[in-house]
Coordinates of C-alpha atoms and ligand atoms in Angstrom, one line a residue:
X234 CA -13.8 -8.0 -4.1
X235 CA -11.5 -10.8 -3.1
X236 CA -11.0 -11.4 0.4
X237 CA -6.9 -10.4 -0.1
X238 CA -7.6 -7.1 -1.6
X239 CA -10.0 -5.9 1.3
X240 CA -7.4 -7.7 3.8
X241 CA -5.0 -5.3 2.1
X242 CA -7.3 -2.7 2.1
X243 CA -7.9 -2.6 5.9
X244 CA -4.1 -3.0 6.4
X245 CA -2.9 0.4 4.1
X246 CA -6.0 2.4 6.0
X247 CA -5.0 1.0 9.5
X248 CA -1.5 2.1 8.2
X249 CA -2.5 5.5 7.1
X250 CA -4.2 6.0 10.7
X251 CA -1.7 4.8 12.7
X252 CA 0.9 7.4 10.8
X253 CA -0.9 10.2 12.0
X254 CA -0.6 9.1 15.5
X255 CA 0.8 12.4 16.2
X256 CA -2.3 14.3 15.7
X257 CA -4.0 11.7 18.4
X258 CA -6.8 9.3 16.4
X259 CA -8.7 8.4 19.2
X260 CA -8.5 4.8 18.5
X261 CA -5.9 2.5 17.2
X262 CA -8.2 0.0 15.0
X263 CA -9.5 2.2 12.8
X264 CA -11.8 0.1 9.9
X265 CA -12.9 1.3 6.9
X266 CA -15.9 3.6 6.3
X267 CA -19.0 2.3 4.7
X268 CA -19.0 5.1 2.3
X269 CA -15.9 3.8 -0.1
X270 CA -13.3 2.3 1.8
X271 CA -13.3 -0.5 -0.9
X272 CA -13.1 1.4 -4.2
X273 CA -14.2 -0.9 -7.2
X274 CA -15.0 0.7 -11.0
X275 CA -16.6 -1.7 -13.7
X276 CA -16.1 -0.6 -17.2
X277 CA -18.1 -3.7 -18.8
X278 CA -21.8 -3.5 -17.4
X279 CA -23.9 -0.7 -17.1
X280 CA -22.8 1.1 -13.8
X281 CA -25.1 1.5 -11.6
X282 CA -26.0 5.0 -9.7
X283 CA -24.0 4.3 -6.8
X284 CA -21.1 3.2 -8.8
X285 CA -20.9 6.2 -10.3
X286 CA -20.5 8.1 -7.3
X287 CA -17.8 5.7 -6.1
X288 CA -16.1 6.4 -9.3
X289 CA -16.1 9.8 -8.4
X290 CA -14.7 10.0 -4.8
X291 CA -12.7 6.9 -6.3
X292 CA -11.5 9.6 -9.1
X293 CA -10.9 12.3 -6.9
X294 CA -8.6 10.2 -4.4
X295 CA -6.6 8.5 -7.5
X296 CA -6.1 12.0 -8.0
X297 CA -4.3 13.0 -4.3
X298 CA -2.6 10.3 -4.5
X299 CA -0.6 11.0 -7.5
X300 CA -0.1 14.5 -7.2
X301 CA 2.8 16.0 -6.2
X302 CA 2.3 19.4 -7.7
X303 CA 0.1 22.2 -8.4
X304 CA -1.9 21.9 -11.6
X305 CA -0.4 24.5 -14.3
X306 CA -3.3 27.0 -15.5
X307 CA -3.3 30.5 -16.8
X308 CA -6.8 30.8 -16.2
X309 CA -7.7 34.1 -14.9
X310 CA -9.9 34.1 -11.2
X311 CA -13.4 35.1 -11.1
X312 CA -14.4 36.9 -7.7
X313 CA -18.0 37.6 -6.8
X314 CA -17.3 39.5 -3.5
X315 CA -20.8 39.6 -1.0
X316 CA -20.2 43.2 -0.4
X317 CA -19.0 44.2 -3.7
X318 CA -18.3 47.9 -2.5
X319 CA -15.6 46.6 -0.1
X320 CA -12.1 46.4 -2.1
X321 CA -10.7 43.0 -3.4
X322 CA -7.6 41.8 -1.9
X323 CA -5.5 39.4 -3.2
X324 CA -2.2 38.2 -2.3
X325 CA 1.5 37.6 -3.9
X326 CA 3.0 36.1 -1.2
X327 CA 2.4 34.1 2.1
X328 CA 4.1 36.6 3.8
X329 CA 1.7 39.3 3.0
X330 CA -1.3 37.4 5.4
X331 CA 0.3 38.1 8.3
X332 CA 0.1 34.2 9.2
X333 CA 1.2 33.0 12.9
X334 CA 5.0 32.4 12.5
X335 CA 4.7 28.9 13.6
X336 CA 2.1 28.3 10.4
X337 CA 4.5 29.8 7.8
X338 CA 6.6 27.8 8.9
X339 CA 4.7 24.8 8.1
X340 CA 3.6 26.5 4.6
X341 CA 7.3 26.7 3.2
X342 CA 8.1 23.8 5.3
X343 CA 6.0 21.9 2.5
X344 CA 7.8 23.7 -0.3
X345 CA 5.1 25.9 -1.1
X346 CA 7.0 29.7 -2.1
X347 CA 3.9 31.6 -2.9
X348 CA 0.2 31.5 -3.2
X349 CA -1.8 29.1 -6.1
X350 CA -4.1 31.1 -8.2
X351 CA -7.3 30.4 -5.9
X352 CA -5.1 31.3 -3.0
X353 CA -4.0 34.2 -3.8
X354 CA -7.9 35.3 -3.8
X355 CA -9.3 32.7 -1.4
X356 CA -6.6 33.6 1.6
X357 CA -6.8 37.4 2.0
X358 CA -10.8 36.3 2.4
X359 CA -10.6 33.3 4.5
X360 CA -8.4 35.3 6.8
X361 CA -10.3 38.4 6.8
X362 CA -12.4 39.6 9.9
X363 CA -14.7 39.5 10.7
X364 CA -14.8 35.8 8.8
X365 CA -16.3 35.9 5.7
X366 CA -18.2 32.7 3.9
X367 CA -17.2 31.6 0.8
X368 CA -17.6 29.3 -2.1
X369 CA -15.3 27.9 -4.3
X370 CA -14.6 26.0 -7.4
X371 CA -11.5 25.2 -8.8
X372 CA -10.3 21.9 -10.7
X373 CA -8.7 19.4 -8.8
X374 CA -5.3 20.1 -7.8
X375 CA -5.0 24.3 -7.8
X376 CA -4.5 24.4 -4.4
X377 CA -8.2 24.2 -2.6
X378 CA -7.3 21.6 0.3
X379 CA -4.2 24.1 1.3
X380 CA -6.1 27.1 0.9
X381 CA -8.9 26.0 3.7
X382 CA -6.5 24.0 5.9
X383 CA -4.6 27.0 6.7
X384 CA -7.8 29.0 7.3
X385 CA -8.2 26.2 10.2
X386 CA -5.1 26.5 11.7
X387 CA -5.2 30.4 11.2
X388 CA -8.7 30.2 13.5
X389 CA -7.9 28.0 15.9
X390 CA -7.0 28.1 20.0
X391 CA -4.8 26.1 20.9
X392 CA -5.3 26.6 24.9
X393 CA -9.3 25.7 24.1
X394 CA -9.3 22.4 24.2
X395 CA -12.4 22.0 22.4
X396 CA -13.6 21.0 18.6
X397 CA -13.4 24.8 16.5
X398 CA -12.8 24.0 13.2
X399 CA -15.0 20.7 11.3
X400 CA -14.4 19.7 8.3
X401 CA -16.3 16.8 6.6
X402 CA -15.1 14.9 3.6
X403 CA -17.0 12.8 1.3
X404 CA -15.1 9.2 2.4
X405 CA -12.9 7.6 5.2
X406 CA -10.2 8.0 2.5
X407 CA -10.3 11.5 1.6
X408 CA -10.6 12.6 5.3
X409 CA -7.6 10.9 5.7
X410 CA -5.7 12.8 2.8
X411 CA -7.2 15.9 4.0
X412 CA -5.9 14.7 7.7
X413 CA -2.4 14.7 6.5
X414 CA -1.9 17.9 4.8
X415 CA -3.5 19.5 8.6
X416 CA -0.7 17.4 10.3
X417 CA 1.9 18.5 7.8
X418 CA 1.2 22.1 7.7
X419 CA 0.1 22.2 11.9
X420 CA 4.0 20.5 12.0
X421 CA 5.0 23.2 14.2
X422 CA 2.1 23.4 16.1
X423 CA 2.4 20.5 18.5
X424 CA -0.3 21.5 21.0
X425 CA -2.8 21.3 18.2
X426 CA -5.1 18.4 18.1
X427 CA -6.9 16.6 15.2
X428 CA -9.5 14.1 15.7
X429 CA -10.8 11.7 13.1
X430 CA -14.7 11.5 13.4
X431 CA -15.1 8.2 11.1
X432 CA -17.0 5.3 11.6
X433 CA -15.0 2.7 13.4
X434 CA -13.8 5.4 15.7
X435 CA -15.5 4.5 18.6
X436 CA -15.4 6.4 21.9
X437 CA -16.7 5.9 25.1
X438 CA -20.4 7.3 25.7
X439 CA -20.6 10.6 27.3
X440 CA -16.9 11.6 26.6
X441 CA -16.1 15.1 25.0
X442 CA -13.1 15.3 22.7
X443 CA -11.1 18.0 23.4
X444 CA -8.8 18.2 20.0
X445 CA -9.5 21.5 18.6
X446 CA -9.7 19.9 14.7
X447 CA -12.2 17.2 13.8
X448 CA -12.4 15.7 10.1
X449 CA -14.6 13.7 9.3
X450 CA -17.8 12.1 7.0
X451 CA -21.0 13.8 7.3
X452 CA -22.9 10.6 8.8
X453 CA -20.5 10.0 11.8
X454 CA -19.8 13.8 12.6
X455 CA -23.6 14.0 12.6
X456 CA -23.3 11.4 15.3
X457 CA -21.0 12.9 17.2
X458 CA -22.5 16.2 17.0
X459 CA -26.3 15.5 18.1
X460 CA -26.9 11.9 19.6
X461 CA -23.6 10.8 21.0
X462 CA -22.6 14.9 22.0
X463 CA -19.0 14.3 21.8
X464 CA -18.7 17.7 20.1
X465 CA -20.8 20.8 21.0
X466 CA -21.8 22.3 17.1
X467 CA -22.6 25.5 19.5
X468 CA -18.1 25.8 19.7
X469 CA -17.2 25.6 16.2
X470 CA -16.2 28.7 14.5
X471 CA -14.9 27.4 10.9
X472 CA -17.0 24.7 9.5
X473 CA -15.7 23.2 5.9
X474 CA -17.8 21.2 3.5
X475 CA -14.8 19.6 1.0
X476 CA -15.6 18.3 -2.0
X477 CA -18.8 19.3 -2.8
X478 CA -19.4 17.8 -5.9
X479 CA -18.2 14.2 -4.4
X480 CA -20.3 14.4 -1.1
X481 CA -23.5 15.4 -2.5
X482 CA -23.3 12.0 -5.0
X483 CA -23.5 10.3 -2.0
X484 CA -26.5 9.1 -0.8
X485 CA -27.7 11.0 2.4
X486 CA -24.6 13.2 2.5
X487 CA -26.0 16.0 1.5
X488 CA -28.9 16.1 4.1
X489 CA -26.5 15.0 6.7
X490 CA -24.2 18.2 5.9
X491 CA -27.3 20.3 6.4
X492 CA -28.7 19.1 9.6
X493 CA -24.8 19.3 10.7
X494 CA -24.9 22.8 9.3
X495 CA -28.3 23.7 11.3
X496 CA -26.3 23.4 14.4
X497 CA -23.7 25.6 13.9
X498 CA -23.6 29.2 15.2
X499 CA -24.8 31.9 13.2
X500 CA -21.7 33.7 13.3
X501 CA -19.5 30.4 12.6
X502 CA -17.0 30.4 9.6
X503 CA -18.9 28.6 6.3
X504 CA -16.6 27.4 3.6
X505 CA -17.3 25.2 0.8
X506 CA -15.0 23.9 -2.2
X507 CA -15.8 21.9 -5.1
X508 CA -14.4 20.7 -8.4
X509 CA -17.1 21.0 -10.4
X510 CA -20.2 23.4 -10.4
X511 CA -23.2 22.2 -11.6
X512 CA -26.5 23.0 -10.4
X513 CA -27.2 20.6 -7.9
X514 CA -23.7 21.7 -6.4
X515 CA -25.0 25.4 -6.5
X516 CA -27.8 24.8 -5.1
X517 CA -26.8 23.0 -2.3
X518 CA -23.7 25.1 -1.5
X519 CA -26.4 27.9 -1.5
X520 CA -28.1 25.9 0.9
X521 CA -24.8 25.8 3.6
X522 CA -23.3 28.8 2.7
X523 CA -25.4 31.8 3.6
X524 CA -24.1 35.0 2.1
X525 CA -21.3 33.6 0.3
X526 CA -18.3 34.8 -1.5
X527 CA -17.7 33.1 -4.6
X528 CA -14.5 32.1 -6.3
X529 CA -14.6 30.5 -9.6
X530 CA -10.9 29.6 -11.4
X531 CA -12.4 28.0 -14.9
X532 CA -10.9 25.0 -16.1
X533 CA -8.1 25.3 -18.6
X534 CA -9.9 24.2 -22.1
X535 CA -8.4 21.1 -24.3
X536 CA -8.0 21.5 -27.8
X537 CA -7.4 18.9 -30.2
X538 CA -5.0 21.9 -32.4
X539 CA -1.7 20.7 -31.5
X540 CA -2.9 17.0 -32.4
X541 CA -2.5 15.0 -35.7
X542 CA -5.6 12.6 -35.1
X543 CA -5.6 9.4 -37.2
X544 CA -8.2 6.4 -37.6
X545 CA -7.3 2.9 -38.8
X546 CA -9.6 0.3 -40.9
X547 CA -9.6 -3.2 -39.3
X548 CA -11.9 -5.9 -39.3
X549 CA -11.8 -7.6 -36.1
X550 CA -9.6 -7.3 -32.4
X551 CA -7.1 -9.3 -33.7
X552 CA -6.4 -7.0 -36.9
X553 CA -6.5 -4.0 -34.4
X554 CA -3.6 -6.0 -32.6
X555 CA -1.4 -6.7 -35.7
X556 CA -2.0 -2.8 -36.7
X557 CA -0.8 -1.8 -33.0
X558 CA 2.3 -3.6 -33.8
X559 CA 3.1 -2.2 -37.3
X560 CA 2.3 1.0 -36.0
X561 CA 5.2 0.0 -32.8
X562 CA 7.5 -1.1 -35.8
X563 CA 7.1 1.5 -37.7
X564 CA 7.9 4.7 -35.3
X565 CA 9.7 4.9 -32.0
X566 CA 7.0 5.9 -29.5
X567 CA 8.2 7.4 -26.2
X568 CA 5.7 6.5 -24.4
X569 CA 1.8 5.6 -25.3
X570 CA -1.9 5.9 -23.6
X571 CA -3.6 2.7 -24.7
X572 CA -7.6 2.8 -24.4
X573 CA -10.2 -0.2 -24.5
X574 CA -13.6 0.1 -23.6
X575 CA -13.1 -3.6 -21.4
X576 CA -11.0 -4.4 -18.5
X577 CA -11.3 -7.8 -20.7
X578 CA -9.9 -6.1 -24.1
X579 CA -7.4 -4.1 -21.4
X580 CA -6.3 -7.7 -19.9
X581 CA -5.4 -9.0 -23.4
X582 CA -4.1 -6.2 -25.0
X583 CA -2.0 -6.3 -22.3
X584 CA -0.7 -9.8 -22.3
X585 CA -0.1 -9.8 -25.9
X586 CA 1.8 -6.7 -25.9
X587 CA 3.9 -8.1 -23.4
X588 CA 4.4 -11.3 -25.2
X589 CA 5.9 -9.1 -27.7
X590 CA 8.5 -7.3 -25.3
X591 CA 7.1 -4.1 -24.5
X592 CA 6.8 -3.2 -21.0
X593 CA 3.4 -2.8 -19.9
X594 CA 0.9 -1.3 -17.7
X595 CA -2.4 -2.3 -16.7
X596 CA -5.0 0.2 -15.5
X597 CA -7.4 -2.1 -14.4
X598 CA -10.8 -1.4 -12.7
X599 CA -10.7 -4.6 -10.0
X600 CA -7.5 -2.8 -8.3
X601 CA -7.6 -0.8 -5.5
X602 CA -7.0 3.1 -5.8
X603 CA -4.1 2.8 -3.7
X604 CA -2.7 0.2 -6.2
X605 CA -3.6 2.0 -9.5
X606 CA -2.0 5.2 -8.3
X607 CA 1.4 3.0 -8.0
X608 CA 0.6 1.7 -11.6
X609 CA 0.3 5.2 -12.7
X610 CA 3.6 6.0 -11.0
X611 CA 5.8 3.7 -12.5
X612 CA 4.5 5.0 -15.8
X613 CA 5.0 8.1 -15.2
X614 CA 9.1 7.5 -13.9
X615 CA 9.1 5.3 -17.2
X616 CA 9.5 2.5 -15.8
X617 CA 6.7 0.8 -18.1
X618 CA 6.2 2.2 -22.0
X619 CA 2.7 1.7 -22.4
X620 CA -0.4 1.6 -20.1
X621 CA -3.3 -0.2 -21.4
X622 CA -6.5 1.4 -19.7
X623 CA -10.2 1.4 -19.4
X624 CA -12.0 4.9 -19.2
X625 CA -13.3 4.3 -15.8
X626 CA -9.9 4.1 -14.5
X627 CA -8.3 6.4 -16.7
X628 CA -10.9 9.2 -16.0
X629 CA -8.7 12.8 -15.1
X630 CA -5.4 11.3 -15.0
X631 CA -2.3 13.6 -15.5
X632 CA 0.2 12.1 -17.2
X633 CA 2.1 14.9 -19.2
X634 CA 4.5 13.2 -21.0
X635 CA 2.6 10.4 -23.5
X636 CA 3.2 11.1 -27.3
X637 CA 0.8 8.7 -28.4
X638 CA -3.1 8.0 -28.1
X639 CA -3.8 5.4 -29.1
X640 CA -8.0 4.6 -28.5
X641 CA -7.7 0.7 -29.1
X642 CA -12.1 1.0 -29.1
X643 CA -13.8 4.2 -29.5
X644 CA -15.3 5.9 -26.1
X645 CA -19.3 6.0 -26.4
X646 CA -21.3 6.4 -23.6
X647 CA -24.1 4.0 -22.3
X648 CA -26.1 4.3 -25.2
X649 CA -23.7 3.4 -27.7
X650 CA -23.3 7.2 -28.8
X651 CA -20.2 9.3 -29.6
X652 CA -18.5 10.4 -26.3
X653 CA -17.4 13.3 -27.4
X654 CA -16.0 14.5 -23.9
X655 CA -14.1 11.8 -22.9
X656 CA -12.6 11.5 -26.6
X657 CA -11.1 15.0 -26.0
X658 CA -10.1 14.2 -22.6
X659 CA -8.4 11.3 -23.4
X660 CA -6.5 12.8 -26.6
X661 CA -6.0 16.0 -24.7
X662 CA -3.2 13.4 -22.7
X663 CA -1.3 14.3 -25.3
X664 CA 0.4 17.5 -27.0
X665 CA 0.0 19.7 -24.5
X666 CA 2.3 22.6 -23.2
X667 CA 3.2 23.5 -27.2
X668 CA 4.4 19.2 -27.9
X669 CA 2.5 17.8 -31.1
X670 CA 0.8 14.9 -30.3
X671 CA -0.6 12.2 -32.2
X672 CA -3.9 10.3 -31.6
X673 CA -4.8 7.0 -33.8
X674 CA -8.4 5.3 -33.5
X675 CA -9.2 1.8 -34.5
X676 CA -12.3 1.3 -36.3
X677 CA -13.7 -2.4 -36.2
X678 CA -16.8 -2.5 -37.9
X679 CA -19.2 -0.2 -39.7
X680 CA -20.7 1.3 -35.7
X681 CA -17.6 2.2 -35.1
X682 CA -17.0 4.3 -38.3
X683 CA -20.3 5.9 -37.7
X684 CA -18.9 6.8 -34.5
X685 CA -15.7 8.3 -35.5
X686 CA -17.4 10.4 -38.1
X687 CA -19.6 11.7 -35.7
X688 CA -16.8 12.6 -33.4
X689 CA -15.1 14.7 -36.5
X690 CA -18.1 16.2 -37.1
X691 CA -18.4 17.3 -33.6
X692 CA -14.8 19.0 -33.5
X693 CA -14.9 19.8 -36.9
X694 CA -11.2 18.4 -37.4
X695 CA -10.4 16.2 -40.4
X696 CA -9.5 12.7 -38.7
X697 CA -7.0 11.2 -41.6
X698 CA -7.0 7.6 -42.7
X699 CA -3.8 5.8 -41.9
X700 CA -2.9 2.9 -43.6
X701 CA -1.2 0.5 -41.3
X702 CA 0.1 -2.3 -43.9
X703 CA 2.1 0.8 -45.3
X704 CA 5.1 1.3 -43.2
X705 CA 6.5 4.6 -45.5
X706 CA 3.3 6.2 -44.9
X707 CA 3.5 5.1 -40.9
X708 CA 6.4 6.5 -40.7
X709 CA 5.2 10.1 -42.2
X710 CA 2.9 10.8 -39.3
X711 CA 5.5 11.8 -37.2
X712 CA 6.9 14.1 -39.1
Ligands
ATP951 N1 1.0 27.4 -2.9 C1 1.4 26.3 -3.3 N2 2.7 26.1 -3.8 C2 3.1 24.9 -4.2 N3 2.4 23.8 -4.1 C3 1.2 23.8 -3.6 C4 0.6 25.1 -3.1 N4 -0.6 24.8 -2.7 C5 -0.8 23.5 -2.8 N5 0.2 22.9 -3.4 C6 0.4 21.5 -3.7 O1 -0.3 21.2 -4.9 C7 -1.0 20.0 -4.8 C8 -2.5 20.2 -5.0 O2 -2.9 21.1 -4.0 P1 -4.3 20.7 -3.2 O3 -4.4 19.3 -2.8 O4 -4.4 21.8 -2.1 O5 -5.3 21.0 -4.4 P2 -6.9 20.8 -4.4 O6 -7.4 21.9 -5.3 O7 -7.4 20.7 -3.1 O8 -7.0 19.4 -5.2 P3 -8.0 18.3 -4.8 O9 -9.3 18.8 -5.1 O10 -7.5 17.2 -5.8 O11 -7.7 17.9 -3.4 C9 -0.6 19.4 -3.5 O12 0.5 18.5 -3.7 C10 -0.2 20.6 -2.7 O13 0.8 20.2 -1.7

């Protein structure tokens, strides 16, 4: 990481802190948690364990940052209620959880005109009383962070001026997202406090905070909770484990949560939400949830139906090149997904496309998160035509409009084999919400037409052969 990049990096967080002055950080010179403040994905070696799980809290704040909306699903809700005799509420409108005046406000203050989904279970719930625990999982996006930030400011005191609610997120950078949506929905709530427990948030020994919110990572709440006593556990009557699935990648996060967990009272408010749900998630959320609730809001499936997927026969990079550009010749292309399995491919791909004309973007995995979601921006506004990406940086980002797929290498996994997942993710960019789509594949070399017939075997959808030289028959697929 060049020292400019993590100069910049300090700079954006010390800004981000400093905005939410308001809610009172404790301390002005705020520096960046050990746990990801510097986010950095390689695509070209073999990642390491903890790369991966900086790829996912990496993932998951690319994510906040580019999302301005609720995710669209028509998934239905499952509810596994603790006391299944006791009826299921759910909710059609904000209105209906008879929220403190000054909180509903704040709630259509930030556009919001009725419940997600998960809310419109999770709320009547979180709300209820006595305070129920719960667990759940919903994709990125539905509405989670919302959901359990209003439960806070629903539970709070005001006139205690002591921690209530704690909330620990997985890095410095997602506490700070999360920190944002509590400032913008307590808006109209000025007596309510919100303290950051990060590391580089220093306070003077034997001091207790009195803000009646505290976010933070597991390792520095822990601190604050048992050898620095800055917060007394015994107070807190909502605790919330976000992000689940990100924290308990982390190394140590998980048994941090649980010895934070240990302190609380019995009686004390247990929430947890996740993405994803796979058994190590269970079981943990098991672990800090006793007698849960359970919400589950499946994700909505990708299908390749609506796609016309075609594969193209080169011999080297620089045939795959001159095909890109018949192809570009041949059809008018709104706006394209370009994937490579190198940020070194990415690089060049990119620069040659440019020297060509078109107007490029470059997902690429050196950048910051805070830069790639601007890259993905300006794509999105159509500013640039055509974003050349790696997977690792291209992982479970939204971007509705593309036409064209275009998988400039294959994706295989570590091993070499067929990534059939990823293939579908990445084509699934495209033709959605009833648009036909169209993916093309380049196949190099006799591997990678191994490869592609494996992945038609696995969906079981005929993958046609386009020939690129032949500008009629280019110009056919889009009919
Ligand atoms: N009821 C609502 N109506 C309209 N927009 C909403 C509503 N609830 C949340 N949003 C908005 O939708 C987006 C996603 O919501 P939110 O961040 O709560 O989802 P999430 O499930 O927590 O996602 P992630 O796991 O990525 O944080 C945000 O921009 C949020 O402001």
């Amino acid at each position: 990481m060049a020292t400019d990049s993590w100069a910049l990096a300090v700079d954006e967080q010390e800004a981000a802190a400093e905005s939410l002055s308001s809610l009172h950080l404790k301390e002005e010179k705020t520096k960046p948690d050990a746990n990801g403040a510097v986010v950095k994905a390689d695509d070209n070696v073999e990642k390491t364990e903890d790369e991966e799980k900086e790829d996912r809290a990496a993932q998951s704040l690319l994510n906040k940052l580019i999302r301005s909306n609720l995710v669209d699903t028509t998934n239905q809700v499952e509810v596994l209620q603790r006391d299944p005799t006791s009826p299921l509420y759910s909710v059609k409108s904000f209105e209906e959880l008879r929220l403190k005046p000054q909180l509903l406000e704040g709630v259509y203050a930030m556009g919001f005109n009725r419940p997600s989904k998960i809310q419109e279970n999770a709320l009547p719930m979180m709300l209820a009383e006595p305070p129920q625990n719960l667990i759940a999982q919903s994709q990125s996006g539905t509405g989670k962070t919302a959901a359990f930030v209003l439960a806070m400011l629903s539970r709070v005191e005001p006139g205690n001026k002591y921690p209530q609610c704690l909330c620990l997120s997985p890095t410095y950078e997602l506490a700070l997202q999360t920190g944002k949506v509590i400032e913008q929905m307590g808006k109209f709530y000025p007596e309510l406090k919100l303290a950051y427990a990060v590391r580089g948030n220093k306070l003077e020994r034997g001091q207790k905070i009195s803000e009646q919110i505290v976010i933070g990572t597991p390792g520095t709440v822990l601190d604050w909770c048992s050898k620095l006593k800055f917060i007394d556990p015994k107070k807190i009557k909502v605790f919330v484990l976000d992000e689940a699935d990100v924290m308990i990648a982390t190394q140590g996060h998980q048994d941090q949560s649980i010895r934070i967990q240990r302190m609380l009272p019995r009686d004390c408010q247990m929430l947890l939400f996740s993405a994803t749900f796979e058994d190590s998630v269970w079981k943990f959320a098991q672990k800090v949830v006793p007698d849960p609730n359970i919400i589950k809001l499946k994700r909505e499936e990708e299908t390749l139906d609506t796609i016309k997927q075609y594969y193209v026969l080169c011999n080297n990079r620089d045939e795959k090149f001159q095909a890109l550009c018949n192809i570009y010749g041949a059809i008018t292309i709104a706006q394209a997904m370009i994937f490579c399995h190198t940020r070194k491919t990415a690089g060049w791909l990119a620069a040659e496309l440019s020297k060509e004309g078109h107007q490029v973007a470059l997902l690429s995995g050196e950048m910051m998160v805070e830069q790639r979601a601007a890259v993905i921006e300006r794509f999105r506004e159509g500013k640039e035509k055509v974003l050349v990406t790696t997977n690792v940086c291209a992982r479970g980002i939204d971007v509705e409009q593309v036409s064209v797929v275009i998988n400039f290498d294959l994706p295989v996994d570590k091993d070499g084999n067929p990534d059939n997942e990823t293939y579908l993710h990445r084509i699934g960019r495209t033709g959605r919400f009833g648009k036909r789509g169209l993916a093309i594949n380049m196949v190099d070399s006799k591997h990678s037409m191994n490869i592609l017939n494996r992945i038609q075997e696995h969906f079981n959808k005929k993958i046609n052969k386009l020939d690129t030289d032949d500008l009629d028959e280019i110009e056919k697929i889009t009919n």
